[in-house]
Coordinates of C-alpha atoms and ligand atoms in Angstrom, one line a residue:
Chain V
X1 CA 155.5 111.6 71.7
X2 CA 157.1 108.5 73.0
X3 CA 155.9 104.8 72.7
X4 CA 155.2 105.0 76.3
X5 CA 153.2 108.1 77.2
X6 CA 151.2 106.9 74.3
X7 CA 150.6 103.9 76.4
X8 CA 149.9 105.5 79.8
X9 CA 147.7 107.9 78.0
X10 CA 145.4 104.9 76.4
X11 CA 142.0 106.5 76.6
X12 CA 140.3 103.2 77.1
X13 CA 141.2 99.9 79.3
X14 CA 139.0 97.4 79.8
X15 CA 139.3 95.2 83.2
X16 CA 137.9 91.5 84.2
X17 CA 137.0 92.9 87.6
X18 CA 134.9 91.3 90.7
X19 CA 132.0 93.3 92.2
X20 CA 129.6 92.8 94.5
X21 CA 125.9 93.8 92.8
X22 CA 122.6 93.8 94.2
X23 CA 120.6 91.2 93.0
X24 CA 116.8 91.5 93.1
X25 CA 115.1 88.2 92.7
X26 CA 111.9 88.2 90.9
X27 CA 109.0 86.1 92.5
X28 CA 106.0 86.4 91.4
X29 CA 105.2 87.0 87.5
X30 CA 102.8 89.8 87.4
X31 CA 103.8 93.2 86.9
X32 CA 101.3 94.8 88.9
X33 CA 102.6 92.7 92.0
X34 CA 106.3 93.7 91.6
X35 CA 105.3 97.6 91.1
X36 CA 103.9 97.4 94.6
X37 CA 105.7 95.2 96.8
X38 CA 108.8 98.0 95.0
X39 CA 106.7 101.3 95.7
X40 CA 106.0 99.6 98.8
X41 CA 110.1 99.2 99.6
X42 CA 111.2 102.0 98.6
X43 CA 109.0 104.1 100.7
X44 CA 110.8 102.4 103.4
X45 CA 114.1 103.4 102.1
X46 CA 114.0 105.8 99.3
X47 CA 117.3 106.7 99.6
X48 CA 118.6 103.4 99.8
X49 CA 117.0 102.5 95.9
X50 CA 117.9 105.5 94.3
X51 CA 120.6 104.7 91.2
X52 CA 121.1 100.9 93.0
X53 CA 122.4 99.0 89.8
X54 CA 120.6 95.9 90.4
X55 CA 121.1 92.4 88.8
X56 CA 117.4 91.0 87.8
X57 CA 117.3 86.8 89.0
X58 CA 114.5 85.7 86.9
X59 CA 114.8 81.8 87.8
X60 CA 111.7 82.0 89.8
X61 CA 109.8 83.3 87.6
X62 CA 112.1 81.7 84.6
X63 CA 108.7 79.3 82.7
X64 CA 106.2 82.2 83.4
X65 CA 105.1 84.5 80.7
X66 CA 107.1 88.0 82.6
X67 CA 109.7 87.5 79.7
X68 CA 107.1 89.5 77.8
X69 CA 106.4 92.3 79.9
X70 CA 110.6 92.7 80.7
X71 CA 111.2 96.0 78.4
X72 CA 107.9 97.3 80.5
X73 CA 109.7 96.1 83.9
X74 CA 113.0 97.6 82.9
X75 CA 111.0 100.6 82.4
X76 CA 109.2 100.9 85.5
X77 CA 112.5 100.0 87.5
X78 CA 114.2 102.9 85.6
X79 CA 111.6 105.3 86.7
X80 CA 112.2 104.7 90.3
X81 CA 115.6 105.4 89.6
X82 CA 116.7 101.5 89.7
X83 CA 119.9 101.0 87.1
X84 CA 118.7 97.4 85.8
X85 CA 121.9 96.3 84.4
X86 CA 121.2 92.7 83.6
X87 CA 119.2 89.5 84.1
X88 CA 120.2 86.2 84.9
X89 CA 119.0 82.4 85.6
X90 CA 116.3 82.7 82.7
X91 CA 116.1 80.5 79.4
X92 CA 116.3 81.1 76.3
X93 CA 113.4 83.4 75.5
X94 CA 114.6 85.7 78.2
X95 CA 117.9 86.1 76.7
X96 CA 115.9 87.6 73.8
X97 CA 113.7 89.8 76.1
X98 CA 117.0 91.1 77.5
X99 CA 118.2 92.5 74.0
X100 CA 114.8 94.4 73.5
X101 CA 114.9 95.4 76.7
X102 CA 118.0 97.2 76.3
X103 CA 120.0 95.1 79.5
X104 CA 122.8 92.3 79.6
X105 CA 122.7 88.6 80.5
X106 CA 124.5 87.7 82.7
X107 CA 125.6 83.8 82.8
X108 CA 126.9 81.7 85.8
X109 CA 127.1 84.2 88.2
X110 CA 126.9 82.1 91.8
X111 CA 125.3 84.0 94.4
X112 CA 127.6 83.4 97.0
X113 CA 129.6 87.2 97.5
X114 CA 133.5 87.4 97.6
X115 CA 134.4 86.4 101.0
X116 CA 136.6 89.8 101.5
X117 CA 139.2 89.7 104.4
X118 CA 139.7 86.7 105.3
X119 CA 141.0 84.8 102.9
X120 CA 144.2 86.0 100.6
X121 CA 144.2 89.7 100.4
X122 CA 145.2 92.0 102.9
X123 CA 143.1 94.1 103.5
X124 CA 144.5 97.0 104.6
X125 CA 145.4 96.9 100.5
X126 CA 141.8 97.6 99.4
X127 CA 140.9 100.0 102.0
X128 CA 143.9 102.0 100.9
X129 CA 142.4 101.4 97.1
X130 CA 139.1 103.1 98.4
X131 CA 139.1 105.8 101.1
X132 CA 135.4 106.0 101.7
X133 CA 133.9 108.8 103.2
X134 CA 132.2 108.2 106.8
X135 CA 129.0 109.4 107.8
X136 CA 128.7 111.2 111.1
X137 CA 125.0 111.4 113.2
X138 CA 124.9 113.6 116.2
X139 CA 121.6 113.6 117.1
X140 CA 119.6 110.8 118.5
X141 CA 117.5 108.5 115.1
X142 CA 114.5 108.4 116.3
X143 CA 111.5 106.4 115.6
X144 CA 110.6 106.4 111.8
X145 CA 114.0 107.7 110.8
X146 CA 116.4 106.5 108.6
X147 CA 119.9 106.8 108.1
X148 CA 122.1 105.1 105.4
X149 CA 125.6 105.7 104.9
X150 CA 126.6 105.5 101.2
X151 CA 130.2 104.3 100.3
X152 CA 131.3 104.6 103.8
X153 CA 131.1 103.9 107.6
X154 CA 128.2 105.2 109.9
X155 CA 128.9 107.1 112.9
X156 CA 126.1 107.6 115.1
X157 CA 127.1 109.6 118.9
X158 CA 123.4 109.3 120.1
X159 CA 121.1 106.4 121.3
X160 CA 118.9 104.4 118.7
X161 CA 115.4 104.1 119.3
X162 CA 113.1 100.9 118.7
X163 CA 112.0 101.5 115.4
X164 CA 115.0 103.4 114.0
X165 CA 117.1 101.9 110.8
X166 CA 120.8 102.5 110.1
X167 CA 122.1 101.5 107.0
X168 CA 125.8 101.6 105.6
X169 CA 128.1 100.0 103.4
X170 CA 130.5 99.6 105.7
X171 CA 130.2 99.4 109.0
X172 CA 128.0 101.0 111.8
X173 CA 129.1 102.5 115.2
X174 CA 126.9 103.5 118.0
X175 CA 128.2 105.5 120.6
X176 CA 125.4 105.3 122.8
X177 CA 122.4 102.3 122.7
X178 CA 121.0 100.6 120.0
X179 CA 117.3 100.0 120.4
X180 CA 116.6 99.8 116.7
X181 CA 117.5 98.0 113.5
X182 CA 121.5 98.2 111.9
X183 CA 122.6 96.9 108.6
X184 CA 126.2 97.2 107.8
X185 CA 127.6 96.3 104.2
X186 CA 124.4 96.7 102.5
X187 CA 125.7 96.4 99.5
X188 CA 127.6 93.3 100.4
X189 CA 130.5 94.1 101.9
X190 CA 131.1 90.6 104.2
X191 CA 133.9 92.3 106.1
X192 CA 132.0 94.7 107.9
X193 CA 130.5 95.3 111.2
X194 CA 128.5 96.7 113.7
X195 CA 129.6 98.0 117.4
X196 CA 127.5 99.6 119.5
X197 CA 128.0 100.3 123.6
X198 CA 124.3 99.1 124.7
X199 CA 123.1 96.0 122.4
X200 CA 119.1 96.2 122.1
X201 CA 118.9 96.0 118.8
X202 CA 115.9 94.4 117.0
X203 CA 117.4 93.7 114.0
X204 CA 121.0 93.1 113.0
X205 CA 122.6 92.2 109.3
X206 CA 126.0 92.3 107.8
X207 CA 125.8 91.7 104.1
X208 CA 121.9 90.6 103.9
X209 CA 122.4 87.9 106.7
X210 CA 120.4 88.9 109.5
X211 CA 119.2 88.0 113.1
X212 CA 116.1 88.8 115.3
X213 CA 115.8 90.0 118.5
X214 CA 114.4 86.6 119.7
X215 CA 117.4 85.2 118.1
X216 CA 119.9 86.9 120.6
X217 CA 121.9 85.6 123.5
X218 CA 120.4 86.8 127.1
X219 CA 124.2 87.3 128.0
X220 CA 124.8 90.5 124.9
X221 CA 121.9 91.9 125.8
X222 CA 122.7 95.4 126.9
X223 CA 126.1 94.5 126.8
X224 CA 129.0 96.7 124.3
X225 CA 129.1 94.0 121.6
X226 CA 130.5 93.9 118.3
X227 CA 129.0 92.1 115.0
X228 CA 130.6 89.9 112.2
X229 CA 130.1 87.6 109.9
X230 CA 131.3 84.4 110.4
X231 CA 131.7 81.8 107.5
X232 CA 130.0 83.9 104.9
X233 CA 126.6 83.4 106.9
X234 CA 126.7 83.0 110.5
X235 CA 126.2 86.2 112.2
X236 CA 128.6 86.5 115.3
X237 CA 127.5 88.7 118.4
X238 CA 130.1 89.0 120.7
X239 CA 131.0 90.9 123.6
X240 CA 133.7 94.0 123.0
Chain P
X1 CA 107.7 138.5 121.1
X2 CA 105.9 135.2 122.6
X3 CA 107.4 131.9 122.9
X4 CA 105.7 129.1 121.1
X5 CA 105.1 126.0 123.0
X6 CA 103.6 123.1 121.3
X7 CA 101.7 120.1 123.2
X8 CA 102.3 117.3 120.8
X9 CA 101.8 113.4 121.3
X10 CA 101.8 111.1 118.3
X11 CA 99.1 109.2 119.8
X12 CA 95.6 110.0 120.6
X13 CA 94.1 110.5 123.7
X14 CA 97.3 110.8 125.7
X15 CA 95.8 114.0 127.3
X16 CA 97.1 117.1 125.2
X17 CA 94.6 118.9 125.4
X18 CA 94.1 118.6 129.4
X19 CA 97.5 119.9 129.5
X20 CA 97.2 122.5 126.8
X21 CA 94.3 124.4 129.3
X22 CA 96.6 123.6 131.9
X23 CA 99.8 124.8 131.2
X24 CA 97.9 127.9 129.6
X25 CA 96.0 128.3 132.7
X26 CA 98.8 128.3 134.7
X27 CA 101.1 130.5 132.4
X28 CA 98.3 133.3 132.7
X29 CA 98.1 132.8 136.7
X30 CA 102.1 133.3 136.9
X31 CA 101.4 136.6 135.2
X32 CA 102.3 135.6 131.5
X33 CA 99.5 136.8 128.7
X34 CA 98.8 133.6 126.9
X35 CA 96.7 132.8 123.9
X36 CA 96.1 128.7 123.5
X37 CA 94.9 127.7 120.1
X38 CA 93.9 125.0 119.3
X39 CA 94.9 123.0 116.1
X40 CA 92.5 120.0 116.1
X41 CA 90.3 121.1 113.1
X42 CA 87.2 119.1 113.0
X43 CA 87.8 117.6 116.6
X44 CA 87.8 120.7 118.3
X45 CA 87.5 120.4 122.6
X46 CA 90.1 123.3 124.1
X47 CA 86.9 125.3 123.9
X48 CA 85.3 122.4 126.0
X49 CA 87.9 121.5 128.3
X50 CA 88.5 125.2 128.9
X51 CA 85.0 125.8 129.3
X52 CA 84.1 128.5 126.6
X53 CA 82.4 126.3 124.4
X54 CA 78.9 128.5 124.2
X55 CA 80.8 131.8 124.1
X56 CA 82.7 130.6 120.4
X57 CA 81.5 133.0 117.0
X58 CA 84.6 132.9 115.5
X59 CA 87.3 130.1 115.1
X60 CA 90.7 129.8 113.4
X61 CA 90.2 128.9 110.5
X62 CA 87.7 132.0 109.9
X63 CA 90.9 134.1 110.9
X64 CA 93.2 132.1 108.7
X65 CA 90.2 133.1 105.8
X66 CA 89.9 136.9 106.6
X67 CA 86.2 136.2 107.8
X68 CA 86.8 137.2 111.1
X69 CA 90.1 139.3 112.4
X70 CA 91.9 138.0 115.6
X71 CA 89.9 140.0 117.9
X72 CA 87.1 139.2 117.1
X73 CA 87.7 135.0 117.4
X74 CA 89.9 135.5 120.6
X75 CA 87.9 134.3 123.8
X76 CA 89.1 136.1 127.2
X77 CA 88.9 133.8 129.6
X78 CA 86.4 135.1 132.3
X79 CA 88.2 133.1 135.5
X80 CA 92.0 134.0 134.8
X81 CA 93.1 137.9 133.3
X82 CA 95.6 137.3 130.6
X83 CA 94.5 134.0 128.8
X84 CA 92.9 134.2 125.9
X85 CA 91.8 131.1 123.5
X86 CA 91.3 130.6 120.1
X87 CA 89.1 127.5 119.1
X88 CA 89.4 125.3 116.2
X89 CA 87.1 124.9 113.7
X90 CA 84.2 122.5 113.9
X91 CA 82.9 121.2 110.5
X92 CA 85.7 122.4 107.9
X93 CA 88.5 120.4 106.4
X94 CA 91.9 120.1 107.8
X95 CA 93.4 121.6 104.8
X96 CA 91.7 124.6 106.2
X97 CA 95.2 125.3 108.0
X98 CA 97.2 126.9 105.2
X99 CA 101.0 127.6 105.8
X100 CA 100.4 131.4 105.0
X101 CA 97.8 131.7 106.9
X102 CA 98.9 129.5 110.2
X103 CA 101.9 131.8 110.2
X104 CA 100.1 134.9 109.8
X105 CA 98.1 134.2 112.9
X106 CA 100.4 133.5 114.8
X107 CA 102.6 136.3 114.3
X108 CA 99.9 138.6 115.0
X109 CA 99.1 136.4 118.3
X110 CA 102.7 136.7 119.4
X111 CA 102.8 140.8 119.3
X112 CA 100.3 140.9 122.5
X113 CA 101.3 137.5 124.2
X114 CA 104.4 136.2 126.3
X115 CA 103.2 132.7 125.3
X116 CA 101.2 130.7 122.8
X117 CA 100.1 127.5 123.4
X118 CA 99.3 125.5 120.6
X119 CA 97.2 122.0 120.8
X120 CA 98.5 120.0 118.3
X121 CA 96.2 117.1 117.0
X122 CA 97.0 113.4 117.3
X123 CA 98.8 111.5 114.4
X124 CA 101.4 113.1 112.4
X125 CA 99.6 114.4 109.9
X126 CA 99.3 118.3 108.3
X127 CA 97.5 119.5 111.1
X128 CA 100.2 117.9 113.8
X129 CA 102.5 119.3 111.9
X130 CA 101.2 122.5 111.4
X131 CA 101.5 122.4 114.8
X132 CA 104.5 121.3 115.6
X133 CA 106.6 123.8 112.4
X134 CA 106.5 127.2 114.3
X135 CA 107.4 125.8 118.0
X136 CA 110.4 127.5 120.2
X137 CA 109.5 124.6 122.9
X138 CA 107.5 121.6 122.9
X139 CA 106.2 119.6 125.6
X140 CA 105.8 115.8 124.5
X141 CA 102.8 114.3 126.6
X142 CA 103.2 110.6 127.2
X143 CA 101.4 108.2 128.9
X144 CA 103.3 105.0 130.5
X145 CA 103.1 102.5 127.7
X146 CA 105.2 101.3 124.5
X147 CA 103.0 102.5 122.0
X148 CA 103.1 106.0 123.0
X149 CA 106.5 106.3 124.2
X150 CA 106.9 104.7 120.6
X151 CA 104.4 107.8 119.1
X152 CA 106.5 110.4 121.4
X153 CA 109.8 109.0 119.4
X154 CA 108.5 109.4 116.5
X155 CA 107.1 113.0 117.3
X156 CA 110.7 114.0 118.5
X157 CA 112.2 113.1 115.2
X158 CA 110.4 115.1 113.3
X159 CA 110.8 117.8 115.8
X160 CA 114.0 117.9 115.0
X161 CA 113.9 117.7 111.2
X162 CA 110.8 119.0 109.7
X163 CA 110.1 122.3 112.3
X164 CA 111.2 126.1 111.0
X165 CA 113.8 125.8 113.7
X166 CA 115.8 123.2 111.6
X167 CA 115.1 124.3 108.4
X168 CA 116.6 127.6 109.4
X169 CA 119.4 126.0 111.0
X170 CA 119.1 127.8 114.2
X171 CA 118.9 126.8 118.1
X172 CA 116.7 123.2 117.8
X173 CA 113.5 123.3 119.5
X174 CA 113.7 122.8 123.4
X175 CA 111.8 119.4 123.9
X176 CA 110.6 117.8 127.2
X177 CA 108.4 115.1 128.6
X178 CA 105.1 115.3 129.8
X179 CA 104.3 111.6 131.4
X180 CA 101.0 111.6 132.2
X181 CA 98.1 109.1 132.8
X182 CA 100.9 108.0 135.5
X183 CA 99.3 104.8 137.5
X184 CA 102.0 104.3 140.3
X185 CA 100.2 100.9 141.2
X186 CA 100.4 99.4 137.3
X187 CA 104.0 100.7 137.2
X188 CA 104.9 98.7 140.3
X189 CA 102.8 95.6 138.6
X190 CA 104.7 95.9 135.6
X191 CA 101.9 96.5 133.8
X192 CA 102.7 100.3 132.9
X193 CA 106.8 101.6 132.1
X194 CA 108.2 103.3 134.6
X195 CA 109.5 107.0 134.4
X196 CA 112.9 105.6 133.9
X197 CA 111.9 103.3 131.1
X198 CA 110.2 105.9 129.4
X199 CA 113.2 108.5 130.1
X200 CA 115.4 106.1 129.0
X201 CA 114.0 105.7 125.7
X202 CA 113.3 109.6 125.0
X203 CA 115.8 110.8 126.4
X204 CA 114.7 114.3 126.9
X205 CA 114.7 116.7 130.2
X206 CA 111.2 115.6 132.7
X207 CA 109.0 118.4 133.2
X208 CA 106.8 116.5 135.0
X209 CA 104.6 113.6 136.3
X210 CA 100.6 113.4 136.3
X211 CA 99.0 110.9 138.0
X212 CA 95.9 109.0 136.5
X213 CA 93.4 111.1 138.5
X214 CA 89.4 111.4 138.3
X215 CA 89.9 114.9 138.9
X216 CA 90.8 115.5 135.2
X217 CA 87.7 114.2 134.2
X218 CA 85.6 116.0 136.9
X219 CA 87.8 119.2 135.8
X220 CA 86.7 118.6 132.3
X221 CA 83.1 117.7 133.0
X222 CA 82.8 121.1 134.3
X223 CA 85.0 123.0 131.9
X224 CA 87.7 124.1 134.8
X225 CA 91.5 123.5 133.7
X226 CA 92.7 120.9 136.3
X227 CA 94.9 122.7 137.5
X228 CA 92.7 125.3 138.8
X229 CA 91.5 122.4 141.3
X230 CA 93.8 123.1 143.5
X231 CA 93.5 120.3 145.9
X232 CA 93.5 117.5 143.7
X233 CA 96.9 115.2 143.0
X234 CA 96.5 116.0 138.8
X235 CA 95.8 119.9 139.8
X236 CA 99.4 119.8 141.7
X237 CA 100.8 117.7 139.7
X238 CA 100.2 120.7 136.6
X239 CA 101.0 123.2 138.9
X240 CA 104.8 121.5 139.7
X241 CA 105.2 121.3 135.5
X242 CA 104.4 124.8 135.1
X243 CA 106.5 125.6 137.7
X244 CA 109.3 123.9 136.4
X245 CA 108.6 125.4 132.6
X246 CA 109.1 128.6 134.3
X247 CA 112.5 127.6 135.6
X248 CA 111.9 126.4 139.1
X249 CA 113.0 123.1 140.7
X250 CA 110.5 121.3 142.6
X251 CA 110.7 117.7 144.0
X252 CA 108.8 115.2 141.6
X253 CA 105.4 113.6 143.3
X254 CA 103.0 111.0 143.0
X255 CA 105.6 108.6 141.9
X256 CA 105.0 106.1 144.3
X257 CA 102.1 103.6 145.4
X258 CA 100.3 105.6 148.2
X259 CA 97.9 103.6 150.3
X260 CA 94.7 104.6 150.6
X261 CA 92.3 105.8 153.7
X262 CA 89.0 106.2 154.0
X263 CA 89.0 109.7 152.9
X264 CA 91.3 108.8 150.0
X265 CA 88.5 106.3 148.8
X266 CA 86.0 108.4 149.2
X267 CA 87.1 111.8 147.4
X268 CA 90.6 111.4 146.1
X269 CA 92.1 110.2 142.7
Ligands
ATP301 N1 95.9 112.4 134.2 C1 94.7 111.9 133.7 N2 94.0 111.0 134.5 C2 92.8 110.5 134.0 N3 92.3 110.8 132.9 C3 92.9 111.6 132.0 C4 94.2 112.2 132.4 N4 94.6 113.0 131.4 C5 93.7 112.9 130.4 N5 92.7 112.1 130.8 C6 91.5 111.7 130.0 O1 91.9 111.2 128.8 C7 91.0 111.6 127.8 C8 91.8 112.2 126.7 O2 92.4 113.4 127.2 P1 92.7 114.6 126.2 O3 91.5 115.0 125.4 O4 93.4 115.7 127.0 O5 93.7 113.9 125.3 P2 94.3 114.4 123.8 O6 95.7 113.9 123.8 O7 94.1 115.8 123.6 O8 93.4 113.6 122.9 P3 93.2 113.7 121.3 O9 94.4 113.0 120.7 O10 92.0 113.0 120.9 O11 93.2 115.2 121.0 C9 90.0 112.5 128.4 O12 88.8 111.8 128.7 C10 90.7 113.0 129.7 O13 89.7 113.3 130.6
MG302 MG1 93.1 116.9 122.0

């Protein structure tokens, strides 16, 4: 065996590597609360939860006593199928909860996501990197149904009613009229978008930033419009 | 084998049972045997609406328990050869509708009928859905306002996912609208949606139009199907939707704001 194959064969590597995370942000200090306002979540969008690594922000709640109860919160998150990877923004005696609790610290850690796109990169480079799978809808979402595109692009041929939700990572396309909510890059993806043929939505994100109906211009309204991000957190509806 | 048309809503009160009686009523006059059942345990009013309420021993959920065999619950109608009703229960609990036993009854009902008409409940609960899971057709009854069109949406949705239809991945349920309630002079006000709005939300094939009519309650008062009063705009109106069920094209009516006489004061809608 040569020098090199050895090399290329390396069972290990390790990698300093950027990636977007959820981060869930911890409010309020009681147990009991969190478990509820989750539950209450996730019924919304079971799917959407299920093996989510999630970061844990504890500034909020950094000079409460919840350091205490973390292993238990860790716990519970686990047994909705949360992956609690880490926790940062807390002092000292959270760093020690942490260990017990069986998850990392993480330090610094800004919450501003890489701006993807736009600056440096091409990117044509990374989606070469990751050929996601798109995610095709036929029928019309209804009212009460969801739809979330994992890892990929979401496809939907059929009108939207009020009261619908389409979630994706990347982006969303309606071939027919939005009436209810879209959310493109839910996992943080600032590069995507949503385009639909007959704007109505009543809710739009990219990347967690979001706009209202009320929020819209008179002049997209019904009109084929795409959505961006603009500036890492301007939403931009503009005609197609 | 019969073909098994729901009337389903979402909402309450939208008038599903009105046009349960009537489409079975007019079914069995076009020649069709028909059995309507209805699925609103502990609320039950077919029997009511359809005027049979003293002539009930036996109800469905006594069939779905072997108390009573399908026979002996069935109700012939006395005005229309043919039709045949099965009445819900009054008192018991609406986990009184097993799966087994919903599907049992039913496939004994469809070896003598051409049709079966089922009244779903309101909400979207087990006994909607029960309801709803065996359907060839459904007829989505709607009345001119957000919150039901929203309902209807709702309804469609899981038409299209939770019936036996899509579980066994075959041909999806044939859906189409019922607007009823229709009150030509609100639409024009803006108070009410118009049948466009409402189509354009839905999206599914119109079967028909029914005006906001005193007749229905008349009708109802007296335990006659509407649409056995024949000169009444609601009695038409159920009369053009069966029609159109049974694969005829007629013109739609009572769309517009009609002014009204004298007469129309005195005895119309
Ligand atoms: N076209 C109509 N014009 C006027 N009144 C109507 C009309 N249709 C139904 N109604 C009235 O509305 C009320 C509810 O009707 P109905 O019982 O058929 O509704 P439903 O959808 O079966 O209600 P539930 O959800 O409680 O089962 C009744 O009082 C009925 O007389
Ligand atoms: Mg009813």
């Amino acid at each position: 065996m040569t020098q090199a194959t050895q090399k290329a064969n390396s069972p290990l590597e390790l990698k300093g590597r950027m990636m977007t995370l959820t981060v869930l942000r911890l409010l309020d200090p009681s147990v009991e609360v969190l478990a509820r306002e989750l539950d209450r979540r996730m019924q919304d969008a079971p799917d959407f939860f299920r093996h989510l690594p999630v970061i844990l922000d504890v500034e909020a709640v950094d000079d409460s006593d919840l350091h205490q109860d973390l292993p238990g919160l860790v716990g519970l998150l686990r047994a909705r199928e949360f992956l609690p990877v880490a926790i940062r923004g807390g002092g000292e005696q959270w760093n020690a909860a942490a260990r017990e609790a069986g998850v990392g610290v993480f330090s610094g850690g800004s919450e501003v996501p890489a701006v993807r796109g736009q600056t440096g990169r091409p990117r044509a480079v990374q989606e070469q990197a990751s050929v996601s799978p798109s995610t095709v809808v036929e029928q019309p979402v209804r009212s009460g149904q969801q739809v979330y595109a994992r890892g990929g692009d979401l496809i939907v041929l059929a009108p939207v009613s009020p009261g619908a939700e389409l979630l994706a990572d990347g982006n969303i396309h309606v071939y027919g009229s939005l009436q209810g909510r879209a959310l493109a890059g839910v996992r943080g993806d600032t590069g995507a978008r949503i385009f639909c043929q007959k704007f109505g939505a009543e809710l739009v994100s990219v990347a967690g930033t979001y706009s209202v109906s009320e929020q819209f211009e008179e002049s997209v309204r019904g009109a084929a419009v795409q959505v961006s991000l603009r500036d890492g957190d301007v939403l931009d509806i503009r005609p197609l | 084998m019969a073909r098994i048309v729901v009337i389903t809503s979402g909402k309450g009160g939208v008038g599903k049972t009105t046009t349960s009686a009537a489409l079975a009523t007019g079914l069995a006059k076009a020649g069709h045997r028909t059995a309507v059942v209805d699925f609103d345990v502990g609320l039950r009013n077919l029997d009511l609406v359809m005027g049979c309420e003293r002539r009930v021993v036996y109800d469905f959920v006594n069939v779905i328990n072997q108390e009573a065999t399908l026979n002996q619950a069935l109700i012939k109608d006395k005005r229309v050869p043919g039709l045949c009703i099965l009445a819900a229960s009054q008192t018991r609990d609406k986990d009184a509708l097993t799966d087994d036993g919903v599907a049992r009854v039913l496939k004994e009902l469809s070896e003598d009928n051409d049709f079966i008409v089922c009244d779903s409940p309101a909400g979207i609960e087990r006994g909607a859905l029960m309801a709803m899971y065996h359907a060839d057709e459904a007829i989505v009854v709607t009345n001119p306002e957000v919150s039901s069109v929203r309902d209807s949406d709702r309804v469609l949705g899981i038409l299209s996912s939770k019936s036996r239809r899509a579980e066994e991945g075959r041909e999806p349920i044939r859906e189409r609208l019922l607007l009823t309630r229709y009150a030509a002079e609100r639409v024009a006000q803006g108070d009410m949606l118009s049948v466009e709005d409402v189509q354009e939300i839905l999206g599914i094939e119109l079967l028909g139009v029914v005006p906001e009519s005193k007749a229905v309650l008349n009708a109802s008062n007296a335990g006659i199907p509407v649409i056995l009063e024949e000169d009444t705009d609601a009695g038409q109106a159920y009369q053009d939707a069966v029609a159109r069920f049974l694969g005829e094209e007629r013109p739609y009516r009572f769309l517009d704001v009609q002014k009204k006489g004298l007469f129309g004061r005195l005895f119309g809608s």
